[in-house]
Every structure is written in C-alpha cells, then in structure tokens.
PDB file of C-alpha atoms in Angstrom:
ATOM      1  CA  MET A 209       0.000   0.000   0.000  1.00 69.00           C
ATOM      2  CA  LYS A 210       1.357   3.403  -0.993  1.00 87.00           C
ATOM      3  CA  THR A 211       2.167   5.845   1.781  1.00 92.00           C
ATOM      4  CA  TYR A 212       3.093   9.504   1.669  1.00 95.00           C
ATOM      5  CA  ARG A 213       5.512  11.454   3.834  1.00 96.00           C
ATOM      6  CA  ILE A 214       4.649  15.017   4.733  1.00 97.00           C
ATOM      7  CA  HIS A 215       7.388  17.045   6.385  1.00 97.00           C
ATOM      8  CA  LEU A 216       5.882  19.715   8.658  1.00 98.00           C
ATOM      9  CA  ILE A 217       8.417  22.504   9.194  1.00 98.00           C
ATOM     10  CA  ARG A 218       8.055  25.581  11.359  1.00 98.00           C
ATOM     11  CA  HIS A 219       9.247  28.800   9.708  1.00 98.00           C
ATOM     12  CA  GLY A 220      12.601  30.370  10.550  1.00 98.00           C
ATOM     13  CA  LEU A 221      13.143  32.681  13.511  1.00 98.00           C
ATOM     14  CA  THR A 222      11.422  36.088  13.442  1.00 98.00           C
ATOM     15  CA  GLN A 223      11.842  39.172  15.624  1.00 98.00           C
ATOM     16  CA  GLY A 224       8.456  38.356  17.159  1.00 98.00           C
ATOM     17  CA  ASN A 225       9.799  34.950  18.217  1.00 98.00           C
ATOM     18  CA  LEU A 226      12.850  36.611  19.779  1.00 98.00           C
ATOM     19  CA  ASP A 227      10.650  39.105  21.636  1.00 98.00           C
ATOM     20  CA  GLY A 228       8.194  36.439  22.840  1.00 97.00           C
ATOM     21  CA  ARG A 229       5.252  38.144  21.132  1.00 98.00           C
ATOM     22  CA  TYR A 230       1.994  36.635  19.913  1.00 97.00           C
ATOM     23  CA  VAL A 231       2.505  36.908  16.169  1.00 97.00           C
ATOM     24  CA  GLY A 232      -0.213  35.398  14.021  1.00 96.00           C
ATOM     25  CA  SER A 233      -1.272  37.600  11.127  1.00 93.00           C
ATOM     26  CA  THR A 234       1.597  40.094  11.141  1.00 96.00           C
ATOM     27  CA  ASP A 235       3.762  39.392   8.096  1.00 97.00           C
ATOM     28  CA  LEU A 236       7.219  39.337   9.664  1.00 97.00           C
ATOM     29  CA  PRO A 237      10.273  38.160   7.710  1.00 98.00           C
ATOM     30  CA  VAL A 238      12.833  35.668   8.981  1.00 98.00           C
ATOM     31  CA  THR A 239      15.647  37.510  10.799  1.00 98.00           C
ATOM     32  CA  GLU A 240      19.289  37.379   9.690  1.00 98.00           C
ATOM     33  CA  GLN A 241      19.904  35.096  12.682  1.00 98.00           C
ATOM     34  CA  GLY A 242      17.030  32.891  11.511  1.00 98.00           C
ATOM     35  CA  ILE A 243      18.430  32.743   7.975  1.00 98.00           C
ATOM     36  CA  SER A 244      21.832  31.683   9.342  1.00 98.00           C
ATOM     37  CA  GLU A 245      20.184  29.037  11.523  1.00 97.00           C
ATOM     38  CA  LEU A 246      18.221  27.635   8.565  1.00 98.00           C
ATOM     39  CA  HIS A 247      21.383  27.383   6.464  1.00 97.00           C
ATOM     40  CA  ALA A 248      23.201  25.671   9.353  1.00 96.00           C
ATOM     41  CA  LEU A 249      20.321  23.233   9.912  1.00 96.00           C
ATOM     42  CA  LYS A 250      20.196  22.459   6.214  1.00 96.00           C
ATOM     43  CA  ALA A 251      23.936  21.779   6.118  1.00 95.00           C
ATOM     44  CA  ALA A 252      23.945  19.668   9.294  1.00 93.00           C
ATOM     45  CA  HIS A 253      20.690  17.769   8.871  1.00 83.00           C
ATOM     46  CA  ALA A 254      19.754  17.424   5.238  1.00 77.00           C
ATOM     47  CA  TYR A 255      16.052  18.154   5.086  1.00 91.00           C
ATOM     48  CA  PRO A 256      14.026  15.329   3.563  1.00 94.00           C
ATOM     49  CA  PRO A 257      13.411  15.569  -0.184  1.00 94.00           C
ATOM     50  CA  ALA A 258      10.139  17.008  -1.431  1.00 97.00           C
ATOM     51  CA  ALA A 259       8.596  17.052  -4.890  1.00 96.00           C
ATOM     52  CA  ARG A 260       6.228  19.867  -3.872  1.00 98.00           C
ATOM     53  CA  CYS A 261       5.997  22.349  -1.017  1.00 98.00           C
ATOM     54  CA  TYR A 262       2.966  23.890   0.657  1.00 98.00           C
ATOM     55  CA  SER A 263       3.107  27.141   2.555  1.00 98.00           C
ATOM     56  CA  SER A 264       1.199  29.508   4.761  1.00 98.00           C
ATOM     57  CA  PRO A 265       0.648  32.752   2.826  1.00 98.00           C
ATOM     58  CA  LEU A 266       2.909  34.671   5.226  1.00 98.00           C
ATOM     59  CA  SER A 267       6.352  35.609   3.939  1.00 98.00           C
ATOM     60  CA  ARG A 268       8.281  33.977   6.813  1.00 98.00           C
ATOM     61  CA  CYS A 269       7.043  30.586   5.613  1.00 98.00           C
ATOM     62  CA  ARG A 270       7.643  31.211   1.924  1.00 98.00           C
ATOM     63  CA  GLN A 271      11.090  32.629   2.759  1.00 98.00           C
ATOM     64  CA  THR A 272      11.946  29.516   4.799  1.00 98.00           C
ATOM     65  CA  LEU A 273      10.931  27.238   1.923  1.00 98.00           C
ATOM     66  CA  GLY A 274      13.065  29.292  -0.469  1.00 98.00           C
ATOM     67  CA  ILE A 275      16.103  28.640   1.718  1.00 98.00           C
ATOM     68  CA  LEU A 276      15.396  24.966   2.368  1.00 98.00           C
ATOM     69  CA  TYR A 277      13.723  23.906  -0.903  1.00 97.00           C
ATOM     70  CA  GLY A 278      14.626  26.565  -3.477  1.00 96.00           C
ATOM     71  CA  GLY A 279      13.375  25.582  -6.923  1.00 95.00           C
ATOM     72  CA  VAL A 280      10.693  23.159  -5.676  1.00 97.00           C
ATOM     73  CA  PRO A 281       7.148  24.233  -6.665  1.00 97.00           C
ATOM     74  CA  VAL A 282       5.191  25.868  -3.812  1.00 98.00           C
ATOM     75  CA  SER A 283       1.413  25.909  -3.340  1.00 98.00           C
ATOM     76  CA  VAL A 284       0.162  28.577  -0.931  1.00 98.00           C
ATOM     77  CA  VAL A 285      -2.622  27.364   1.371  1.00 98.00           C
ATOM     78  CA  ASP A 286      -4.439  30.210   3.129  1.00 98.00           C
ATOM     79  CA  GLY A 287      -5.747  27.951   5.896  1.00 98.00           C
ATOM     80  CA  LEU A 288      -2.193  27.220   7.053  1.00 98.00           C
ATOM     81  CA  ARG A 289      -1.986  30.736   8.582  1.00 97.00           C
ATOM     82  CA  GLU A 290      -1.223  31.064  12.288  1.00 97.00           C
ATOM     83  CA  TRP A 291      -3.928  31.634  14.920  1.00 96.00           C
ATOM     84  CA  ASP A 292      -5.584  35.071  14.673  1.00 96.00           C
ATOM     85  CA  PHE A 293      -4.699  36.732  17.983  1.00 97.00           C
ATOM     86  CA  GLY A 294      -6.918  39.802  17.471  1.00 97.00           C
ATOM     87  CA  GLU A 295      -6.104  42.517  20.026  1.00 98.00           C
ATOM     88  CA  PHE A 296      -3.339  40.343  21.501  1.00 98.00           C
ATOM     89  CA  GLU A 297      -1.374  40.433  18.235  1.00 98.00           C
ATOM     90  CA  ASN A 298       2.217  41.690  18.631  1.00 97.00           C
ATOM     91  CA  ARG A 299       1.943  41.781  22.407  1.00 98.00           C
ATOM     92  CA  THR A 300       3.877  39.755  24.977  1.00 98.00           C
ATOM     93  CA  PRO A 301       2.308  37.832  27.852  1.00 98.00           C
ATOM     94  CA  ALA A 302       3.892  40.382  30.228  1.00 98.00           C
ATOM     95  CA  GLU A 303       2.103  43.220  28.392  1.00 98.00           C
ATOM     96  CA  LEU A 304      -1.227  41.371  28.593  1.00 98.00           C
ATOM     97  CA  LYS A 305      -1.058  39.796  32.071  1.00 97.00           C
ATOM     98  CA  ASP A 306      -3.296  42.412  33.726  1.00 98.00           C
ATOM     99  CA  ARG A 307      -6.082  42.111  31.157  1.00 98.00           C
ATOM    100  CA  GLY A 308      -9.020  40.014  32.311  1.00 97.00           C
ATOM    101  CA  ASP A 309      -9.857  38.919  28.757  1.00 97.00           C
ATOM    102  CA  TYR A 310      -6.291  37.653  28.318  1.00 98.00           C
ATOM    103  CA  ARG A 311      -6.396  35.679  31.562  1.00 97.00           C
ATOM    104  CA  LEU A 312      -9.734  34.136  30.501  1.00 96.00           C
ATOM    105  CA  TRP A 313      -8.306  33.148  27.115  1.00 96.00           C
ATOM    106  CA  ILE A 314      -5.177  31.606  28.642  1.00 95.00           C
ATOM    107  CA  ALA A 315      -7.280  29.678  31.176  1.00 95.00           C
ATOM    108  CA  ASP A 316      -9.864  28.430  28.663  1.00 93.00           C
ATOM    109  CA  SER A 317      -9.280  29.126  24.968  1.00 90.00           C
ATOM    110  CA  SER A 318     -12.122  26.729  24.103  1.00 89.00           C
ATOM    111  CA  ASN A 319     -14.664  29.199  25.449  1.00 91.00           C
ATOM    112  CA  HIS A 320     -12.801  32.500  25.141  1.00 95.00           C
ATOM    113  CA  ALA A 321     -11.114  34.193  22.203  1.00 96.00           C
ATOM    114  CA  PRO A 322      -8.822  37.191  21.981  1.00 97.00           C
ATOM    115  CA  PRO A 323     -11.026  40.243  21.278  1.00 97.00           C
ATOM    116  CA  GLY A 324     -11.374  40.421  17.496  1.00 97.00           C
ATOM    117  CA  GLY A 325      -9.475  37.128  17.180  1.00 96.00           C
ATOM    118  CA  GLU A 326     -10.142  33.494  16.518  1.00 95.00           C
ATOM    119  CA  ARG A 327     -11.757  31.018  18.905  1.00 94.00           C
ATOM    120  CA  ALA A 328      -9.873  27.771  19.441  1.00 95.00           C
ATOM    121  CA  GLN A 329     -12.619  25.736  17.761  1.00 95.00           C
ATOM    122  CA  ALA A 330     -12.547  27.946  14.654  1.00 95.00           C
ATOM    123  CA  PHE A 331      -8.739  27.719  14.518  1.00 97.00           C
ATOM    124  CA  PHE A 332      -8.764  23.921  14.817  1.00 96.00           C
ATOM    125  CA  GLU A 333     -11.518  23.594  12.180  1.00 97.00           C
ATOM    126  CA  ARG A 334      -9.576  25.815   9.764  1.00 98.00           C
ATOM    127  CA  VAL A 335      -6.357  23.851  10.311  1.00 98.00           C
ATOM    128  CA  ASN A 336      -8.259  20.557   9.909  1.00 96.00           C
ATOM    129  CA  ARG A 337      -9.637  21.684   6.531  1.00 97.00           C
ATOM    130  CA  ALA A 338      -6.318  23.094   5.313  1.00 98.00           C
ATOM    131  CA  PHE A 339      -4.266  20.090   6.400  1.00 97.00           C
ATOM    132  CA  SER A 340      -6.814  17.666   4.931  1.00 95.00           C
ATOM    133  CA  GLU A 341      -6.882  19.573   1.618  1.00 96.00           C
ATOM    134  CA  THR A 342      -3.081  19.534   1.545  1.00 97.00           C
ATOM    135  CA  VAL A 343      -2.938  15.778   2.186  1.00 95.00           C
ATOM    136  CA  TYR A 344      -5.569  15.129  -0.503  1.00 94.00           C
ATOM    137  CA  ASP A 345      -3.583  17.247  -2.968  1.00 96.00           C
ATOM    138  CA  VAL A 346      -0.402  15.301  -2.174  1.00 96.00           C
ATOM    139  CA  MET A 347      -2.257  12.005  -2.731  1.00 93.00           C
ATOM    140  CA  LYS A 348      -3.900  13.256  -5.931  1.00 94.00           C
ATOM    141  CA  ARG A 349      -0.503  14.219  -7.334  1.00 95.00           C
ATOM    142  CA  GLY A 350       0.954  10.867  -6.251  1.00 93.00           C
ATOM    143  CA  GLU A 351       4.131  12.498  -4.964  1.00 89.00           C
ATOM    144  CA  PRO A 352       5.590  10.441  -2.094  1.00 94.00           C
ATOM    145  CA  ASP A 353       7.241  13.388  -0.278  1.00 96.00           C
ATOM    146  CA  ALA A 354       6.003  16.913   0.349  1.00 98.00           C
ATOM    147  CA  ALA A 355       7.120  19.703   2.684  1.00 98.00           C
ATOM    148  CA  VAL A 356       4.711  22.016   4.492  1.00 98.00           C
ATOM    149  CA  CYS A 357       6.099  25.206   5.996  1.00 98.00           C
ATOM    150  CA  THR A 358       3.758  26.790   8.463  1.00 98.00           C
ATOM    151  CA  HIS A 359       3.569  28.098  12.029  1.00 98.00           C
ATOM    152  CA  GLY A 360       4.094  26.470  15.396  1.00 98.00           C
ATOM    153  CA  GLY A 361       0.420  26.672  16.347  1.00 97.00           C
ATOM    154  CA  VAL A 362      -0.685  25.129  13.064  1.00 98.00           C
ATOM    155  CA  ILE A 363       1.745  22.215  13.406  1.00 98.00           C
ATOM    156  CA  MET A 364       0.627  21.609  16.993  1.00 98.00           C
ATOM    157  CA  ALA A 365      -3.065  21.721  15.998  1.00 97.00           C
ATOM    158  CA  ALA A 366      -2.644  19.399  12.992  1.00 97.00           C
ATOM    159  CA  LEU A 367      -0.700  16.834  14.982  1.00 97.00           C
ATOM    160  CA  ALA A 368      -3.016  17.060  18.010  1.00 96.00           C
ATOM    161  CA  MET A 369      -5.862  16.146  15.615  1.00 93.00           C
ATOM    162  CA  PHE A 370      -4.143  13.638  13.313  1.00 90.00           C
ATOM    163  CA  GLY A 371      -0.859  12.576  14.915  1.00 90.00           C
ATOM    164  CA  LEU A 372      -0.096   9.167  16.329  1.00 85.00           C
ATOM    165  CA  PRO A 373       0.687   8.501  19.046  1.00 89.00           C
ATOM    166  CA  GLU A 374      -2.029  10.799  20.345  1.00 93.00           C
ATOM    167  CA  ARG A 375      -0.661  13.755  22.280  1.00 95.00           C
ATOM    168  CA  GLY A 376      -1.929  17.079  23.511  1.00 94.00           C
ATOM    169  CA  TYR A 377      -1.595  20.331  21.589  1.00 94.00           C
ATOM    170  CA  PHE A 378       1.493  21.644  23.440  1.00 94.00           C
ATOM    171  CA  ASP A 379       3.215  18.252  23.307  1.00 96.00           C
ATOM    172  CA  TRP A 380       3.813  18.811  19.572  1.00 97.00           C
ATOM    173  CA  ALA A 381       5.769  22.084  19.973  1.00 97.00           C
ATOM    174  CA  CYS A 382       8.906  22.433  17.859  1.00 97.00           C
ATOM    175  CA  GLY A 383      11.617  25.012  17.330  1.00 97.00           C
ATOM    176  CA  ASN A 384      12.045  27.312  14.377  1.00 98.00           C
ATOM    177  CA  GLY A 385      13.258  25.490  11.266  1.00 97.00           C
ATOM    178  CA  ARG A 386      12.362  22.175  12.853  1.00 97.00           C
ATOM    179  CA  GLY A 387       9.346  19.932  12.724  1.00 97.00           C
ATOM    180  CA  TYR A 388       8.001  16.466  12.176  1.00 97.00           C
ATOM    181  CA  THR A 389       7.609  13.982   9.364  1.00 96.00           C
ATOM    182  CA  VAL A 390       4.252  12.259   9.236  1.00 93.00           C
ATOM    183  CA  ARG A 391       3.512   9.129   7.263  1.00 93.00           C
ATOM    184  CA  VAL A 392       0.072   9.163   5.667  1.00 91.00           C
ATOM    185  CA  THR A 393      -1.697   5.980   4.628  1.00 87.00           C
ATOM    186  CA  PRO A 394      -4.616   6.997   2.355  1.00 80.00           C
ATOM    187  CA  SER A 395      -7.174   4.470   3.618  1.00 72.00           C
ATOM    188  CA  PHE A 396      -6.434   5.319   7.267  1.00 61.00           C
ATOM    189  CA  PHE A 397      -6.376   9.079   6.650  1.00 67.00           C
ATOM    190  CA  MET A 398      -9.708   9.046   4.818  1.00 61.00           C
ATOM    191  CA  ARG A 399     -11.321   7.286   7.788  1.00 56.00           C
ATOM    192  CA  THR A 400      -9.997   9.858  10.290  1.00 58.00           C
ATOM    193  CA  ALA A 401     -10.233  13.119   8.304  1.00 54.00           C
TER     194      ALA A 401
END
C-alpha cells in the first residue's frame, strides 16, 4: 500500500519569536539570525526531499521554503496561517497579564477568544480543513514526499488532531526550522479526516 511522507516545518526565527510576542497575522520576515540558523540546519541535517511544497501565505514561511527547498514548486494554502490573535497580536504575555480577557483566554481558549481574534474551535476547524486539503492534494498528485512550511500553532493543531501517538496540543511544539515527518496511509487518513 502506498504511503506519503509530509514534512511539517516551522518557519525560521522572526523578531516576534525573539521578543516572545503573539505573532499570528503580522507578516514578519525571517531575521538574519534565523536565515543563518536555517542554512546551518540544512547543512547539518539534510532536510528530507520534497517534490512539492505547501506554505502559509505569510512571507516567513515562503522565505523559509526558499532557503530549504529553493526551486521546488510551492502551493500557498491560506488555511495554514497562524492563529488570529486579534487585540493580543504583537503583544507579549507580560504586556497582557493584567487584562481580564487575556487571563480568561489563557485559562480556557475553548470558550474564550482574543477580542477580534479566533476562537480555538474555529482555529482547529480551519487547520483541519487546510491540512486535509493539503494531504488530498499530495495524494492526488501521487508524490511520495512533500514539505509544508507553516507556524508552530498550526503544526501543533494538525498533529493534536491527526498525529499518532495521540498527544496534547502543546506536546507537539517544535523550534524554528524544525518539525516532524508524518507518514500518511490513504485508507487510514480518509477514515480519520
């Protein structure tokens, strides 16, 4: 039975990552430090091959793919964007700690959303659709290896929903330029998607 390998890679380091900010929709580039780290990771740990790449629409993801997979065709998937943090966007936890709406969201993101932002359920549903569409496209093309460059929250959500062994959302965290390879068996995936 044919299987597919999808390499989920978190984008390179941004200034928002360095500052510890919630950065979802802000289109930050990879920093010079992040670019150097990606080149070093590529040299030290050859990234798996990919016949096609899929990317969040944000430039930090497309830039990362250009460094790691330059010349490989890229399909942009809007649903692979990071969580919409609304009024919490570009703020640090320290800047938000005195806000009641922030404390509610941190305590229970299932029932509370950042003002003007995305509820957890909506985020997970969007990631489910985008990841499923990406997997179906990979299978339709028949390419055994594909790379997906997206955001930490998206990787954690996709693997919390589809990953085996089953783990919680935060258990799937990964560093910038790093990620996971998932093996997809079509008959199993179609039963779970």
